[in-house]
XYZ file of N, CA, C and O in Angstrom:
552
model
N -31.889 -23.209 5.210
C -31.588 -22.534 6.213
C -31.367 -20.629 6.040
O -31.552 -20.142 6.567
N -31.105 -20.434 4.603
C -30.782 -18.938 4.617
C -31.479 -19.294 3.286
O -30.883 -17.507 3.103
N -32.180 -19.365 3.137
C -32.305 -19.231 1.817
C -33.536 -17.098 2.073
O -33.987 -17.055 2.778
N -32.856 -16.756 1.070
C -33.760 -15.720 0.302
C -32.524 -14.425 1.472
O -32.555 -13.130 1.384
N -31.408 -14.963 2.238
C -30.636 -14.154 2.408
C -29.299 -13.936 1.459
O -28.359 -14.534 1.453
N -29.143 -12.998 1.198
C -27.756 -12.584 0.172
C -26.090 -12.364 0.751
O -25.602 -12.575 1.217
N -27.136 -11.225 1.859
C -25.675 -10.771 2.675
C -25.898 -11.351 3.987
O -27.089 -10.625 4.916
N -25.324 -12.115 4.692
C -25.790 -12.281 5.252
C -24.490 -11.809 6.900
O -24.495 -12.736 7.991
N -23.458 -10.884 6.269
C -22.543 -10.070 7.450
C -21.268 -9.849 6.767
O -20.683 -10.485 5.417
N -20.926 -9.219 7.362
C -19.563 -8.286 6.516
C -18.765 -9.312 6.969
O -18.732 -10.099 7.862
N -17.335 -9.729 5.747
C -16.251 -11.030 5.862
C -15.847 -10.342 6.148
O -14.592 -10.078 7.619
N -14.897 -9.188 5.313
C -13.878 -8.577 5.512
C -13.739 -7.284 4.796
O -14.462 -7.309 3.997
N -13.277 -6.364 4.991
C -12.659 -5.355 4.913
C -11.582 -4.915 4.479
O -10.583 -5.074 5.172
N -11.631 -3.616 3.374
C -10.306 -3.971 2.466
C -9.718 -3.046 2.533
O -10.549 -1.316 2.204
N -8.563 -2.372 2.960
C -7.355 -1.053 3.059
C -6.479 -1.690 1.795
O -6.301 -2.294 1.818
N -6.499 -0.143 1.318
C -5.139 -0.593 0.422
C -4.096 0.829 1.106
O -4.335 1.716 2.048
N -3.036 -0.018 0.633
C -1.599 0.557 1.446
C -0.354 1.265 -0.080
O -0.110 -0.254 -0.683
N -0.336 2.379 -0.377
C 1.611 2.601 -1.059
C 2.512 1.399 -0.323
O 3.847 1.163 -0.597
N 2.380 1.968 0.903
C 3.823 1.437 2.230
C 2.842 0.471 2.838
O 2.138 0.471 3.578
N 3.007 -0.840 2.687
C 2.485 -2.357 3.333
C 2.733 -2.205 4.639
O 2.119 -2.511 5.382
N 4.175 -2.226 4.738
C 4.315 -2.145 5.609
C 4.300 -1.011 7.033
O 4.490 -1.163 7.889
N 4.747 -0.209 6.434
C 3.946 1.271 7.156
C 2.744 1.397 8.065
O 1.648 1.114 8.676
N 1.581 0.691 7.109
C 0.357 -0.021 7.360
C 0.161 -0.492 8.157
O -0.463 -0.657 9.096
N 1.143 -1.794 7.953
C 0.954 -2.721 9.114
C 1.137 -2.231 10.195
O 0.845 -2.841 11.299
N 2.032 -1.581 10.796
C 2.508 -1.125 11.457
C 1.957 -0.375 12.568
O 1.075 -0.073 13.238
N 0.937 0.651 11.108
C 0.213 1.624 11.893
C -0.976 1.402 12.459
O -1.508 1.446 13.527
N -1.170 -0.243 12.224
C -2.896 -0.434 12.025
C -2.670 -1.179 13.462
O -3.341 -1.609 14.451
N -1.209 -1.832 12.989
C -1.472 -3.037 14.472
C -1.357 -1.519 15.905
O -1.749 -3.034 17.092
N -0.748 -0.498 15.575
C -0.642 0.025 16.921
C -1.882 0.523 17.272
O -2.542 0.390 18.353
N -2.938 0.671 16.865
C -4.226 1.441 16.352
C -5.184 -0.155 17.226
O -5.935 0.073 17.991
N -5.358 -1.444 16.883
C -5.899 -2.141 16.581
C -5.186 -3.532 17.763
O -6.035 -4.366 18.594
N -3.800 -2.826 18.236
C -3.285 -3.581 19.664
C -2.963 -4.763 19.168
O -2.739 -5.789 20.016
N -2.701 -5.524 18.235
C -2.860 -6.736 17.840
C -1.651 -6.858 16.249
O -2.072 -5.715 15.763
N -0.943 -8.422 16.336
C -0.430 -8.362 15.059
C -1.338 -9.013 14.145
O -2.217 -9.559 14.472
N -1.333 -9.371 12.819
C -1.774 -9.142 11.768
C -2.599 -10.902 11.786
O -0.589 -11.318 12.129
N -2.407 -11.858 11.718
C -2.952 -12.992 12.053
C -2.970 -13.756 10.827
O -2.315 -14.903 10.443
N -2.542 -13.380 9.199
C -2.328 -13.595 8.187
C -1.289 -12.734 7.661
O -1.754 -11.820 7.361
N -0.310 -13.290 6.535
C 0.476 -12.764 6.660
C 0.545 -13.757 4.884
O 0.840 -14.290 4.669
N 0.567 -12.800 3.278
C 0.957 -13.224 2.544
C 1.963 -11.639 1.125
O 1.809 -11.121 1.650
N 2.193 -12.142 0.940
C 3.782 -11.323 -0.027
C 1.998 -10.526 -0.316
O 1.850 -10.120 -1.501
N 1.986 -9.162 -0.215
C 1.088 -7.681 -0.597
C 0.066 -7.627 -0.175
O -0.913 -6.776 -0.367
N -0.312 -8.900 1.060
C -1.697 -8.935 2.217
C -1.316 -8.844 3.150
O -0.044 -10.108 3.885
N -2.236 -8.501 4.474
C -2.023 -8.873 5.481
C -3.108 -8.805 6.195
O -3.851 -8.075 5.677
N -3.493 -9.661 7.193
C -5.129 -9.510 7.663
C -5.108 -9.417 9.100
O -4.275 -10.639 9.778
N -6.077 -8.787 9.972
C -5.995 -8.674 11.789
C -7.405 -9.323 11.420
O -8.772 -8.861 10.817
N -7.823 -9.673 12.840
C -8.844 -10.533 13.322
C -9.300 -9.463 14.827
O -8.187 -8.903 15.206
N -10.062 -8.493 14.450
C -10.930 -7.661 15.276
C -12.044 -7.060 15.859
O -12.696 -7.965 15.473
N -11.952 -7.490 17.012
C -13.855 -7.176 17.077
C -14.445 -7.806 18.549
O -13.642 -8.753 18.517
N -15.204 -7.532 18.327
C -16.225 -8.681 19.571
C -16.638 -9.635 18.189
O -17.306 -11.175 18.849
N -17.094 -9.485 17.083
C -17.082 -10.279 16.171
C -15.793 -11.639 14.980
O -16.458 -11.743 14.362
N -14.545 -10.757 15.482
C -13.682 -11.034 14.937
C -13.824 -11.126 13.904
O -13.037 -11.772 12.633
N -14.557 -9.552 12.833
C -14.484 -8.925 11.875
C -12.591 -9.230 11.323
O -11.756 -8.786 11.826
N -13.084 -9.543 9.570
C -11.587 -8.873 9.315
C -10.859 -7.567 8.148
O -12.113 -7.858 8.147
N -9.897 -7.470 8.834
C -9.416 -5.950 8.461
C -8.084 -6.776 7.840
O -7.083 -6.958 7.866
N -8.103 -6.455 6.022
C -7.570 -6.613 5.274
C -6.434 -5.907 4.799
O -7.310 -4.527 4.411
N -5.735 -5.225 4.849
C -4.621 -4.275 3.550
C -3.506 -5.036 2.537
O -2.669 -5.863 3.013
N -3.860 -4.194 1.084
C -3.374 -5.012 -0.488
C -2.636 -3.892 -0.449
O -2.842 -2.620 -0.421
N -1.170 -3.964 -1.188
C -0.323 -3.236 -1.555
C -0.573 -2.585 -2.658
O -1.841 -3.119 -3.530
N -0.634 -1.412 -2.698
C -1.891 -0.819 -4.057
C -0.960 -1.175 -5.576
O -2.291 -1.095 -6.425
N 0.079 -2.000 -5.058
C 0.250 -2.203 -6.905
C -0.953 -3.397 -7.427
O -0.871 -3.971 -8.867
N -1.453 -3.988 -6.393
C -2.332 -5.517 -6.668
C -3.617 -4.598 -6.953
O -4.991 -5.467 -6.252
N -4.391 -2.745 -7.246
C -5.094 -2.604 -6.715
C -5.782 -2.396 -8.253
O -5.109 -2.489 -9.142
N -7.121 -2.745 -8.306
C -8.010 -3.190 -9.577
C -7.775 -1.577 -10.243
O -7.384 -0.961 -10.716
N -7.659 -1.790 -11.662
C -7.680 -1.490 -12.885
C -8.785 -0.137 -12.664
O -9.778 -0.166 -11.938
N -8.254 1.311 -13.084
C -9.002 2.417 -12.835
C -9.964 3.018 -11.218
O -11.401 2.953 -11.208
N -8.753 2.235 -10.398
C -8.963 2.989 -8.865
C -8.602 4.064 -8.559
O -8.034 4.521 -9.827
N -9.289 5.256 -8.209
C -9.285 6.284 -7.616
C -8.037 6.291 -6.772
O -7.620 6.023 -6.002
N -7.403 6.980 -6.783
C -6.081 7.793 -6.159
C -6.862 8.688 -5.142
O -5.624 8.529 -4.262
N -8.019 9.511 -4.704
C -8.180 9.759 -3.529
C -9.503 8.882 -2.476
O -10.202 8.258 -3.586
N -9.112 8.728 -1.525
C -10.677 8.793 -0.625
C -11.891 8.748 -1.000
O -12.294 10.107 -1.530
N -12.710 7.332 -1.959
C -13.864 7.904 -2.056
C -14.243 6.394 -1.890
O -14.211 5.553 -1.329
N -15.949 5.919 -2.275
C -16.731 5.000 -1.972
C -17.827 4.157 -0.724
O -18.020 5.517 -0.022
N -17.494 3.583 -0.442
C -18.156 2.793 1.085
C -17.338 3.193 2.297
O -16.115 3.151 1.606
N -17.465 3.604 3.267
C -17.751 3.989 3.674
C -17.734 2.609 5.585
O -19.181 2.629 5.667
N -16.975 2.148 5.558
C -17.417 1.840 6.705
C -16.863 1.606 7.938
O -15.653 2.248 8.560
N -18.320 2.133 9.360
C -17.981 2.202 10.301
C -17.617 0.932 11.525
O -18.247 0.015 11.711
N -16.248 1.361 12.037
C -16.380 0.097 13.339
C -17.347 0.866 14.816
O -16.833 2.082 14.934
N -17.632 0.009 15.298
C -18.201 0.585 16.902
C -16.892 0.380 17.857
O -15.530 0.012 17.751
N -17.036 1.600 18.358
C -16.145 2.318 19.238
C -16.562 2.769 20.433
O -17.775 2.928 20.430
N -15.881 2.437 21.668
C -17.358 2.774 22.520
C -16.849 4.675 22.753
O -17.883 5.080 23.810
N -16.171 5.315 22.746
C -15.869 6.744 23.096
C -15.394 6.807 21.356
O -14.124 7.756 20.957
N -16.553 7.926 20.388
C -16.149 8.735 18.917
C -14.896 9.451 18.964
O -13.813 9.770 18.609
N -15.372 10.556 20.570
C -14.178 11.959 19.857
C -13.207 11.092 20.858
O -12.010 11.505 20.433
N -12.299 10.150 21.785
C -11.647 9.911 21.844
C -11.015 9.235 21.061
O -9.400 9.455 20.891
N -11.843 8.033 19.916
C -10.745 7.172 19.646
C -11.016 8.496 18.335
O -9.852 8.025 17.591
N -11.301 8.990 17.809
C -11.160 10.731 16.771
C -9.726 11.041 17.191
O -9.071 11.359 16.696
N -9.779 11.450 18.579
C -8.076 12.206 18.680
C -7.411 11.136 18.780
O -6.795 11.839 18.313
N -7.661 9.726 18.702
C -6.377 9.192 19.210
C -5.860 9.334 17.701
O -4.471 8.802 16.912
N -6.344 8.799 16.660
C -6.467 8.337 15.445
C -5.147 9.715 14.767
O -4.529 9.878 13.851
N -6.507 10.622 15.434
C -5.134 11.901 15.089
C -4.253 12.621 15.432
O -2.731 12.498 14.886
N -4.128 11.585 16.262
C -2.627 11.791 17.042
C -1.485 10.698 16.175
O -0.421 11.346 16.700
N -2.285 9.887 15.554
C -0.867 8.800 15.224
C -1.442 9.199 13.793
O -0.388 8.319 13.017
N -1.881 10.467 12.818
C -0.939 10.350 12.102
C -2.484 10.993 10.816
O -2.236 10.820 9.266
N -3.610 10.379 11.442
C -4.531 10.339 10.472
C -5.052 11.580 9.763
O -4.858 12.855 11.489
N -5.875 12.073 8.604
C -6.083 13.258 8.402
C -7.953 13.020 9.273
O -8.897 12.536 8.861
N -8.386 14.647 9.816
C -9.590 14.476 9.633
C -10.636 14.773 8.711
O -10.002 15.471 7.308
N -11.807 13.373 8.250
C -12.354 13.943 7.212
C -13.817 14.324 7.077
O -14.267 15.165 6.956
N -14.321 14.045 8.669
C -15.557 14.661 9.171
C -15.705 14.010 10.133
O -14.972 13.441 11.314
N -15.483 15.309 11.470
C -15.590 15.184 13.131
C -16.678 14.700 13.294
O -17.739 14.671 12.985
N -16.083 13.754 15.215
C -17.793 13.360 15.004
C -19.153 14.889 15.338
O -19.194 15.692 15.606
N -20.253 13.417 14.993
C -21.979 13.883 14.724
C -22.443 13.240 15.112
O -22.355 12.035 15.018
N -23.449 14.334 15.888
C -23.802 13.216 16.741
C -25.171 13.154 15.452
O -26.264 13.957 15.404
N -25.816 11.995 15.689
C -26.836 11.592 14.016
C -28.160 11.496 14.892
O -29.580 10.677 14.091
N -28.543 11.313 16.194
C -29.919 11.525 17.088
C -30.365 9.291 17.426
O -29.267 8.609 17.285
N -30.780 9.770 18.457
C -31.213 8.580 18.935
C -29.435 7.972 19.864
O -30.022 6.403 19.637
N -28.953 8.120 19.423
C -27.689 7.765 20.792
C -26.147 7.210 19.224
O -25.426 6.586 19.419
N -26.588 7.059 17.863
C -25.282 7.837 17.381
C -24.734 8.476 17.023
O -25.334 9.555 16.933
N -23.294 8.324 17.034
C -22.906 8.831 17.072
C -20.641 8.439 16.171
O -20.867 7.942 15.958
N -20.636 9.591 14.643
C -20.038 8.887 13.660
C -18.865 10.035 13.508
O -18.998 10.992 13.965
N -17.718 9.441 12.849
C -16.923 10.516 12.652
C -15.982 9.387 11.784
O -16.074 8.487 11.520
N -15.405 10.259 11.103
C -14.357 9.406 9.280
C -12.965 9.852 9.587
O -13.042 11.759 9.774
N -12.137 9.800 9.705
C -10.591 10.130 9.233
C -10.366 9.121 7.465
O -10.674 8.283 7.455
N -8.777 10.229 7.448
C -8.278 9.564 6.436
C -7.166 8.930 6.549
O -5.903 9.273 8.077
N -6.671 7.472 6.798
C -5.915 7.333 7.384
C -4.825 7.589 6.734
O -4.328 8.775 5.941
N -3.316 7.691 7.292
C -1.947 8.008 6.575
C -1.586 7.589 5.292
O -0.651 7.441 4.280
N -2.817 6.247 4.382
C -2.138 5.508 3.055
C -2.860 6.092 2.293
O -3.287 5.425 1.295
N -4.531 6.620 2.434
C -5.651 7.412 2.085
C -6.375 6.604 1.473
O -8.078 6.658 1.248
N -7.259 5.808 3.028
C -8.468 5.119 3.261
C -9.237 6.140 3.980
O -8.570 6.494 5.291
N -10.315 5.659 4.065
C -11.506 6.244 5.011
C -12.085 5.087 6.472
O -12.297 4.032 5.688
N -11.295 5.763 7.013
C -11.892 4.752 7.985
C -13.129 5.761 9.212
O -12.803 6.903 9.426
N -14.145 4.983 9.130
C -15.212 5.518 9.408
C -15.257 4.918 10.861
O -14.941 3.583 11.773
N -16.086 5.528 12.236
C -16.359 5.456 13.537
C -17.406 5.603 13.774
O -17.727 6.835 13.589
N -17.814 4.625 14.321
C -19.271 4.880 15.589
C -20.036 4.550 16.792
O -19.216 3.273 16.888
N -20.271 5.144 17.623
C -21.187 4.718 18.670
C -22.485 4.873 18.033
O -23.311 5.126 17.596
N -23.067 3.189 18.364
C -23.911 2.533 17.831
C -24.551 1.773 18.435
O -24.288 0.493 18.875
N -25.862 1.942 19.174
C -26.755 2.049 20.157
C -26.955 0.574 19.605
O -27.275 -0.384 20.824
N -27.321 -0.234 18.648
C -27.962 -1.420 18.227
C -26.341 -2.529 18.069
O -27.243 -3.502 18.877
N -25.709 -1.946 17.753
C -24.565 -2.956 17.985
C -24.141 -3.548 19.182
O -24.074 -4.850 19.397
N -24.432 -2.751 20.521
C -24.496 -3.036 22.079
C -25.938 -3.815 22.024
O -25.424 -4.670 22.586
N -25.818 -3.916 21.805
C -27.790 -4.561 21.593
C -27.799 -6.072 21.305
O -27.834 -7.175 21.939
N -27.490 -5.900 20.327
C -26.892 -7.594 19.358
C -25.818 -8.402 19.902
O -26.178 -9.540 21.225
N -25.402 -7.237 20.653
C -23.902 -8.422 21.637
C -24.259 -8.703 22.695
O -24.149 -9.741 23.229
N -25.203 -7.645 24.184
C -26.185 -7.861 24.827
C -26.772 -9.893 24.376
O -26.549 -10.219 25.768
N -27.465 -9.121 23.182
C -28.735 -10.047 23.642
C -27.692 -11.433 23.338
O -28.076 -12.852 23.458
N -26.306 -11.831 22.729
C -25.532 -13.105 22.479
C -25.331 -13.063 23.651
O -25.084 -14.437 23.372
N -24.907 -12.046 24.290
C -24.307 -13.486 25.164
C -25.206 -13.692 26.772
O -24.716 -14.593 26.980
N -26.251 -13.338 26.446
C -27.173 -13.704 27.624
C -27.353 -14.953 26.624
O -28.928 -15.525 27.650
N -27.772 -15.993 25.447
C -28.445 -16.493 24.615
C -28.037 -17.653 25.660
O -26.885 -17.648 25.599
């Protein structure tokens, strides 16, 4: 059925926070819902059209040799208006990382550093909308 498919889809994105309570409040305000799952040192939200998981883990559980500054992979979350969302994030206390950029063919990206040191990517992605429309019509 899924032979040959190693990566089947994004399951959970994890961010780290020194102050888990503050991060939980900040992301609750951003995504507009409370976490659906809580454990000591961890919270998780289900968000978006596909109920992707966004987890936040207390820094004390970070793997050894984790960097203290933002780096690594950037996950871009689809948004309908990159500029408006970017401005909202800045108003909420995020720091600019990469201002909105037109990447051509309808793709627009931006990144911020959340108040907890994580890179948060936002993107207008026409392919995302095409797939969403195709699934609604199926």
